Short mmCIF file of C-alpha atoms in Angstrom, two decimals:
data_model
loop_
_atom_site.label_atom_id
_atom_site.label_comp_id
_atom_site.label_asym_id
_atom_site.label_seq_id
_atom_site.Cartn_x
_atom_site.Cartn_y
_atom_site.Cartn_z
CA MET A 50 -11.25 5.62 -28.39
CA SER A 51 -7.94 4.72 -29.96
CA GLN A 52 -6.62 8.10 -28.85
CA LEU A 53 -7.04 7.21 -25.20
CA ILE A 54 -3.69 6.79 -23.53
CA GLN A 55 -3.46 3.51 -21.66
CA ASP A 56 -2.65 4.40 -18.08
CA THR A 57 -0.19 2.40 -16.07
CA PRO A 58 -1.17 1.13 -12.63
CA LEU A 59 0.09 2.80 -9.50
CA ILE A 60 3.12 0.79 -8.42
CA VAL A 61 4.36 1.14 -4.84
CA ALA A 62 7.23 -1.06 -3.70
CA GLY A 63 6.48 -3.51 -6.49
CA ARG A 64 2.77 -3.74 -5.63
CA ARG A 65 0.37 -2.77 -8.41
CA PHE A 66 -2.87 -0.94 -7.69
CA ALA A 67 -5.60 -0.17 -10.21
CA SER A 68 -7.00 2.71 -8.16
CA ARG A 69 -5.00 5.81 -7.36
CA LEU A 70 -7.34 6.69 -4.52
CA LEU A 71 -6.30 5.44 -1.09
CA VAL A 72 -8.74 5.80 1.78
CA GLY A 73 -8.80 5.77 5.55
CA THR A 74 -11.29 4.04 7.83
CA GLY A 75 -11.69 6.62 10.61
CA LYS A 76 -14.62 8.84 11.57
CA TYR A 77 -17.40 6.73 10.03
CA ARG A 78 -20.67 6.16 11.90
CA ASP A 79 -20.24 2.40 11.88
CA PHE A 80 -18.52 -0.41 10.02
CA ASP A 81 -21.41 -0.77 7.56
CA GLU A 82 -20.90 2.82 6.44
CA THR A 83 -17.13 2.26 6.36
CA ALA A 84 -17.50 -0.76 4.10
CA ALA A 85 -20.02 0.94 1.79
CA ALA A 86 -17.93 4.09 1.38
CA ILE A 87 -14.75 2.16 0.69
CA GLU A 88 -16.51 0.02 -1.87
CA ALA A 89 -17.86 3.15 -3.61
CA SER A 90 -14.42 4.76 -3.59
CA GLY A 91 -12.98 1.89 -5.62
CA ALA A 92 -9.85 2.05 -3.47
CA ASP A 93 -7.45 -0.89 -3.32
CA VAL A 94 -5.40 0.45 -0.42
CA VAL A 95 -7.09 1.09 2.91
CA THR A 96 -5.44 2.60 5.97
CA PHE A 97 -6.20 1.85 9.59
CA ALA A 98 -4.80 2.60 13.04
CA VAL A 99 -3.36 0.31 15.72
CA ARG A 100 -4.67 0.79 19.24
CA ARG A 101 -4.85 -0.99 22.57
CA THR A 102 -7.60 -3.59 22.62
CA ASN A 103 -10.43 -2.72 24.99
CA LEU A 104 -10.26 -5.37 27.67
CA GLY A 105 -13.28 -6.76 29.43
CA GLN A 106 -15.70 -4.91 27.19
CA ASN A 107 -17.85 -6.53 24.53
CA PRO A 108 -15.55 -9.37 23.56
CA GLY A 109 -17.88 -10.09 20.65
CA GLU A 110 -17.80 -6.56 19.23
CA PRO A 111 -17.31 -6.30 15.46
CA ASN A 112 -13.79 -5.99 14.12
CA LEU A 113 -12.70 -3.42 11.53
CA LEU A 114 -10.91 -6.15 9.60
CA ASP A 115 -14.23 -7.95 9.11
CA ALA A 116 -15.58 -4.82 7.33
CA VAL A 117 -12.34 -4.34 5.40
CA PRO A 118 -10.97 -7.85 4.92
CA PRO A 119 -7.25 -8.25 4.18
CA SER A 120 -8.22 -10.80 1.53
CA ARG A 121 -9.88 -8.05 -0.53
CA TYR A 122 -7.89 -4.90 0.23
CA THR A 123 -4.26 -4.03 0.69
CA LEU A 124 -4.20 -2.85 4.27
CA LEU A 125 -1.96 0.04 5.16
CA PRO A 126 -1.47 0.35 8.92
CA ASN A 127 -0.56 3.84 10.02
CA THR A 128 1.36 5.26 12.95
CA ALA A 129 -1.14 8.04 13.62
CA GLY A 130 -0.88 9.37 17.14
CA CYS A 131 2.87 8.72 17.39
CA TYR A 132 5.05 11.68 18.35
CA THR A 133 8.42 9.92 18.46
CA ALA A 134 10.33 7.70 16.07
CA LYS A 135 10.47 5.02 18.76
CA ASP A 136 6.69 4.83 19.14
CA ALA A 137 6.20 4.81 15.38
CA VAL A 138 8.63 1.91 14.94
CA ARG A 139 6.94 -0.05 17.75
CA THR A 140 3.55 0.56 16.15
CA CYS A 141 4.76 -0.66 12.76
CA LYS A 142 6.15 -3.84 14.29
CA LEU A 143 2.84 -4.48 16.05
CA ALA A 144 1.02 -3.91 12.77
CA ARG A 145 3.28 -6.33 10.94
CA GLU A 146 2.52 -8.96 13.56
CA LEU A 147 -1.19 -8.14 13.36
CA LEU A 148 -1.18 -8.67 9.59
CA ASP A 149 0.94 -11.85 9.56
CA GLY A 150 4.11 -10.26 8.23
CA HIS A 151 2.60 -7.74 5.81
CA ASN A 152 5.30 -5.07 5.68
CA LEU A 153 3.71 -2.06 3.90
CA VAL A 154 3.14 0.78 6.37
CA LYS A 155 2.17 4.43 6.43
CA LEU A 156 4.65 6.25 8.63
CA GLU A 157 3.51 9.45 10.24
CA VAL A 158 5.22 11.05 13.21
CA LEU A 159 3.40 14.09 14.44
CA GLY A 160 4.71 17.28 15.92
CA ASP A 161 1.87 18.52 18.09
CA GLU A 162 -1.80 17.87 18.74
CA LYS A 163 -3.03 21.23 17.53
CA THR A 164 -1.61 21.08 14.01
CA LEU A 165 -0.84 17.35 13.61
CA TYR A 166 1.99 18.69 11.49
CA PRO A 167 4.69 16.11 10.80
CA ASN A 168 7.82 16.17 12.95
CA VAL A 169 10.28 15.64 10.13
CA VAL A 170 13.27 15.01 12.42
CA GLU A 171 11.53 12.05 14.05
CA THR A 172 10.02 10.99 10.72
CA LEU A 173 13.45 10.79 9.07
CA ALA A 174 14.84 8.74 11.96
CA ALA A 175 11.88 6.35 11.96
CA ALA A 176 12.01 5.94 8.18
CA GLU A 177 15.63 4.87 8.32
CA THR A 178 15.01 2.34 11.10
CA LEU A 179 11.94 0.88 9.41
CA VAL A 180 13.52 0.54 5.98
CA ASN A 181 16.51 -1.21 7.55
CA ASP A 182 14.08 -3.57 9.29
CA GLY A 183 12.52 -4.58 5.98
CA PHE A 184 9.43 -2.38 5.95
CA ASP A 185 8.05 -0.75 2.80
CA VAL A 186 7.47 2.77 4.06
CA MET A 187 4.95 5.20 2.60
CA VAL A 188 5.69 8.37 4.48
CA TYR A 189 3.48 11.29 5.46
CA THR A 190 5.53 14.47 5.43
CA SER A 191 5.47 18.23 5.06
CA ASP A 192 5.33 19.79 1.60
CA ASP A 193 9.06 20.47 1.73
CA PRO A 194 10.90 19.26 -1.39
CA ILE A 195 14.21 18.84 0.44
CA VAL A 196 12.68 16.69 3.18
CA ALA A 197 10.81 14.68 0.55
CA LYS A 198 14.09 13.91 -1.20
CA GLU A 199 15.80 13.00 2.09
CA LEU A 200 12.99 10.53 2.85
CA GLU A 201 13.38 9.04 -0.60
CA LYS A 202 17.15 8.70 -0.02
CA ARG A 203 16.41 6.74 3.14
CA GLY A 204 14.51 4.22 1.07
CA CYS A 205 10.87 5.24 1.48
CA CYS A 206 8.78 3.69 -1.29
CA ALA A 207 6.36 6.64 -1.56
CA VAL A 208 6.42 10.22 -0.34
CA MET A 209 3.13 11.66 0.86
CA PRO A 210 3.16 15.41 1.48
CA LEU A 211 0.19 17.09 3.10
CA GLY A 212 -2.08 19.27 1.00
CA SER A 213 -3.07 21.09 4.17
CA LEU A 214 -3.49 20.09 7.82
CA ILE A 215 -4.92 16.65 8.61
CA GLY A 216 -8.70 16.76 8.80
CA SER A 217 -8.86 20.45 7.81
CA GLY A 218 -10.42 20.02 4.37
CA ASN A 219 -8.50 23.06 3.14
CA GLY A 220 -7.30 21.41 -0.06
CA LEU A 221 -3.90 22.07 -1.65
CA LEU A 222 -2.65 25.20 0.06
CA ASN A 223 0.74 25.25 -1.59
CA PRO A 224 0.64 23.82 -5.11
CA ALA A 225 4.00 25.45 -5.88
CA THR A 226 5.92 23.36 -3.35
CA LEU A 227 3.96 20.26 -4.32
CA ALA A 228 5.07 20.88 -7.92
CA LEU A 229 8.71 21.05 -6.76
CA ILE A 230 8.35 17.71 -4.97
CA LEU A 231 6.82 16.16 -8.08
CA GLU A 232 9.57 17.57 -10.29
CA HIS A 233 12.36 15.96 -8.30
CA ALA A 234 10.81 12.74 -6.99
CA ASP A 235 11.88 9.31 -8.20
CA VAL A 236 9.27 7.46 -6.12
CA PRO A 237 5.48 7.85 -6.22
CA VAL A 238 4.18 11.09 -4.69
CA LEU A 239 0.73 10.99 -3.09
CA VAL A 240 -1.07 13.87 -1.45
CA ASP A 241 -2.02 12.75 2.05
CA ALA A 242 -4.18 15.02 4.21
CA GLY A 243 -6.11 18.17 3.59
CA ILE A 244 -8.39 17.11 0.74
CA GLY A 245 -11.83 18.67 1.26
CA THR A 246 -13.81 17.90 -1.85
CA ALA A 247 -13.59 16.35 -5.30
CA SER A 248 -11.92 19.30 -7.03
CA ASP A 249 -9.03 19.18 -4.53
CA ALA A 250 -8.39 15.56 -5.43
CA ALA A 251 -8.71 16.26 -9.15
CA LEU A 252 -6.24 19.14 -8.89
CA ALA A 253 -3.65 16.96 -7.18
CA MET A 254 -3.97 14.39 -9.95
CA GLU A 255 -3.91 17.02 -12.73
CA MET A 256 -0.61 18.24 -11.30
CA GLY A 257 0.84 14.76 -11.76
CA CYS A 258 0.53 13.24 -8.33
CA ASP A 259 0.56 9.46 -8.43
CA GLY A 260 -2.32 9.17 -6.01
CA VAL A 261 -4.25 10.74 -3.17
CA LEU A 262 -4.92 9.42 0.32
CA MET A 263 -7.93 10.78 2.17
CA ASN A 264 -10.24 9.99 5.06
CA SER A 265 -12.18 12.95 6.46
CA ALA A 266 -13.22 14.33 3.07
CA ILE A 267 -15.29 11.19 2.59
CA ALA A 268 -16.20 10.24 6.15
CA HIS A 269 -17.24 13.75 7.19
CA ALA A 270 -19.24 14.55 4.08
CA ARG A 271 -22.95 14.60 4.85
CA HIS A 272 -23.32 11.67 2.46
CA PRO A 273 -20.07 9.68 2.69
CA VAL A 274 -20.91 6.97 0.16
CA MET A 275 -21.87 9.54 -2.47
CA MET A 276 -18.70 11.52 -1.75
CA ALA A 277 -16.62 8.36 -2.04
CA ASN A 278 -18.09 7.84 -5.49
CA ALA A 279 -17.36 11.48 -6.37
CA MET A 280 -13.77 11.07 -5.23
CA ARG A 281 -13.33 7.98 -7.38
CA LYS A 282 -14.42 9.95 -10.42
CA ALA A 283 -12.35 13.01 -9.46
CA ILE A 284 -9.21 10.91 -9.18
CA GLU A 285 -9.88 9.30 -12.55
CA ALA A 286 -10.75 12.62 -14.21
CA GLY A 287 -7.70 14.35 -12.78
CA ARG A 288 -5.43 11.51 -13.83
CA GLU A 289 -6.79 11.48 -17.39
CA ALA A 290 -6.47 15.27 -17.62
CA PHE A 291 -2.83 14.95 -16.54
CA LEU A 292 -2.16 12.26 -19.16
CA ALA A 293 -3.99 14.28 -21.81
CA GLU A 294 -1.70 17.27 -21.07
CA ARG A 295 -3.79 20.39 -20.65
CA MET A 296 -3.77 23.30 -23.08
CA PRO A 297 -1.39 26.14 -22.35
CA ARG A 298 -2.74 29.08 -20.40
CA ARG A 299 -2.80 32.31 -22.41
CA ALA A 300 -3.34 35.92 -21.48
CA SER A 301 -5.54 36.75 -24.46
CA ALA A 302 -8.70 35.23 -25.89
CA SER A 303 -8.68 32.78 -28.78
CA PRO A 304 -12.01 32.17 -30.55
CA SER A 305 -13.13 28.60 -30.90
CA SER A 306 -15.39 29.44 -33.86
CA PRO A 307 -13.68 30.36 -37.16
CA PHE A 308 -13.44 34.01 -38.20
CA ALA A 309 -13.97 33.28 -41.91
CA GLY A 310 -17.52 33.20 -43.29
CA ARG A 311 -19.10 35.49 -40.73
CA ILE A 312 -22.31 37.11 -42.06
CA ASN A 313 -20.98 40.54 -41.07
CA GLY A 314 -17.61 39.95 -42.81
CA MET B 605 1.83 -11.62 40.64
CA GLN B 606 0.94 -8.54 38.71
CA ILE B 607 1.65 -7.31 35.19
CA GLN B 608 0.99 -4.00 33.45
CA LEU B 609 -1.60 -4.77 30.77
CA ASN B 610 -2.31 -1.99 28.27
CA GLY B 611 -1.06 0.50 30.82
CA GLU B 612 -3.14 -0.81 33.75
CA PRO B 613 -2.17 -3.10 36.65
CA HIS B 614 -3.50 -6.60 36.05
CA PRO B 615 -3.24 -9.36 38.70
CA LEU B 616 -2.53 -12.91 37.53
CA ASP B 617 -2.50 -16.33 39.21
CA GLY B 618 0.66 -18.32 38.59
CA GLU B 619 2.76 -17.63 35.54
CA PRO B 620 0.38 -18.03 32.62
CA THR B 621 1.41 -18.23 28.99
CA LEU B 622 0.23 -15.60 26.50
CA VAL B 623 -2.28 -18.11 25.13
CA GLN B 624 -3.74 -18.45 28.65
CA LEU B 625 -3.77 -14.66 29.13
CA VAL B 626 -5.55 -14.12 25.82
CA ASP B 627 -8.06 -16.81 26.74
CA SER B 628 -8.71 -15.26 30.17
CA LEU B 629 -9.49 -11.97 28.44
CA GLY B 630 -12.00 -13.55 26.06
CA LEU B 631 -9.83 -12.67 23.08
CA THR B 632 -9.13 -16.15 21.73
CA GLY B 633 -9.55 -16.16 17.96
CA ARG B 634 -9.45 -12.36 17.73
CA ARG B 635 -6.87 -10.72 15.50
CA VAL B 636 -4.52 -9.08 18.00
CA ALA B 637 -0.80 -8.45 18.27
CA ILE B 638 1.11 -8.71 21.53
CA GLU B 639 4.19 -6.96 22.80
CA VAL B 640 5.91 -7.91 26.08
CA ASN B 641 8.35 -5.37 27.50
CA GLU B 642 8.38 -3.55 24.16
CA GLU B 643 9.29 -6.65 22.16
CA ILE B 644 6.88 -8.30 19.73
CA VAL B 645 5.98 -11.86 20.62
CA PRO B 646 4.95 -13.62 17.40
CA ARG B 647 1.68 -15.55 17.50
CA SER B 648 3.60 -18.78 16.97
CA GLN B 649 5.34 -18.24 20.32
CA HIS B 650 2.32 -17.34 22.45
CA ALA B 651 1.95 -20.89 23.74
CA GLN B 652 5.57 -21.07 24.96
CA THR B 653 5.84 -17.52 26.32
CA ARG B 654 5.23 -17.32 30.07
CA LEU B 655 4.60 -14.03 31.81
CA ASN B 656 6.65 -12.84 34.76
CA ASP B 657 5.85 -10.45 37.57
CA GLY B 658 6.15 -6.86 36.43
CA ASP B 659 5.98 -7.60 32.69
CA ARG B 660 4.56 -4.79 30.59
CA VAL B 661 2.16 -6.28 28.08
CA GLU B 662 0.44 -4.51 25.20
CA ILE B 663 -2.39 -6.13 23.28
CA VAL B 664 -3.46 -4.17 20.20
CA HIS B 665 -5.86 -4.50 17.32
CA ALA B 666 -6.92 -2.65 14.18
CA ILE B 667 -9.32 0.30 14.46
CA GLY B 668 -10.56 2.93 12.04
CA GLY B 669 -8.02 5.60 11.15
CA GLY B 670 -6.66 7.59 8.26
#
């Protein structure tokens, strides 16, 4: 056991997190399933969306923040559904008010409804405004290493490129560009979007990502709580494999059993 | 008078404060955030903030999302 490398926690904007798996709260059947899946995932950071309150309907209806209490989790409000920098900034300010001044946000500014691909022009503008207003900005972006660096220059505390389209479950479609982002980043890099199953998450961690954020891969599994548990293990396994530094790939075979002493020798 | 509340016309008697509006909606004690004319109104100012005719009010809360 003495050969185990002691891992460092994930540190984002000075906040320390034991788990490198971050999870969303959308698409679950109900808040009981949400709470059970998040508990099984072991996540410390939990994302949610900000929406207009339904007025005049079920004033006693359960609240997401009862299932995912801010006293237990670090809540990460997102700007999902925003297509302009202005709307994203407004949403972040509402979220900060909602959470009594908590200033960590997930910025995402989308380009269109079909792809939910990030609009990087609006994202860059929003990032600058939010950082100047005192927000700690974890930013969803394309897997473009130049854009990732520009977001970092604007003060974002974590860069979160997509693995593939939001909710697609297609995994890491361009590991080569993700590797370029990792090579040049000076802030944590987390894959956000596209994870489909445990091996996708493990691969991201093996490549050296600092964490993975996912929602649909857990919530839309047939058994979300079991998948949340699988994701927890995949993130840990991938992280340890990264720290252990994998063997080199080679074109030819190399026997694991010694040649000497064979009975046909 | 009438305000725009979460994008819909909403008639009001007098010029209520945000505390009174929240109460009339059955939302007292709920964790919500309020914006009036695209400016956040901190919870600490809800009691002093009176609404005016034509104000655009947004009341939001946390929901599931990723």
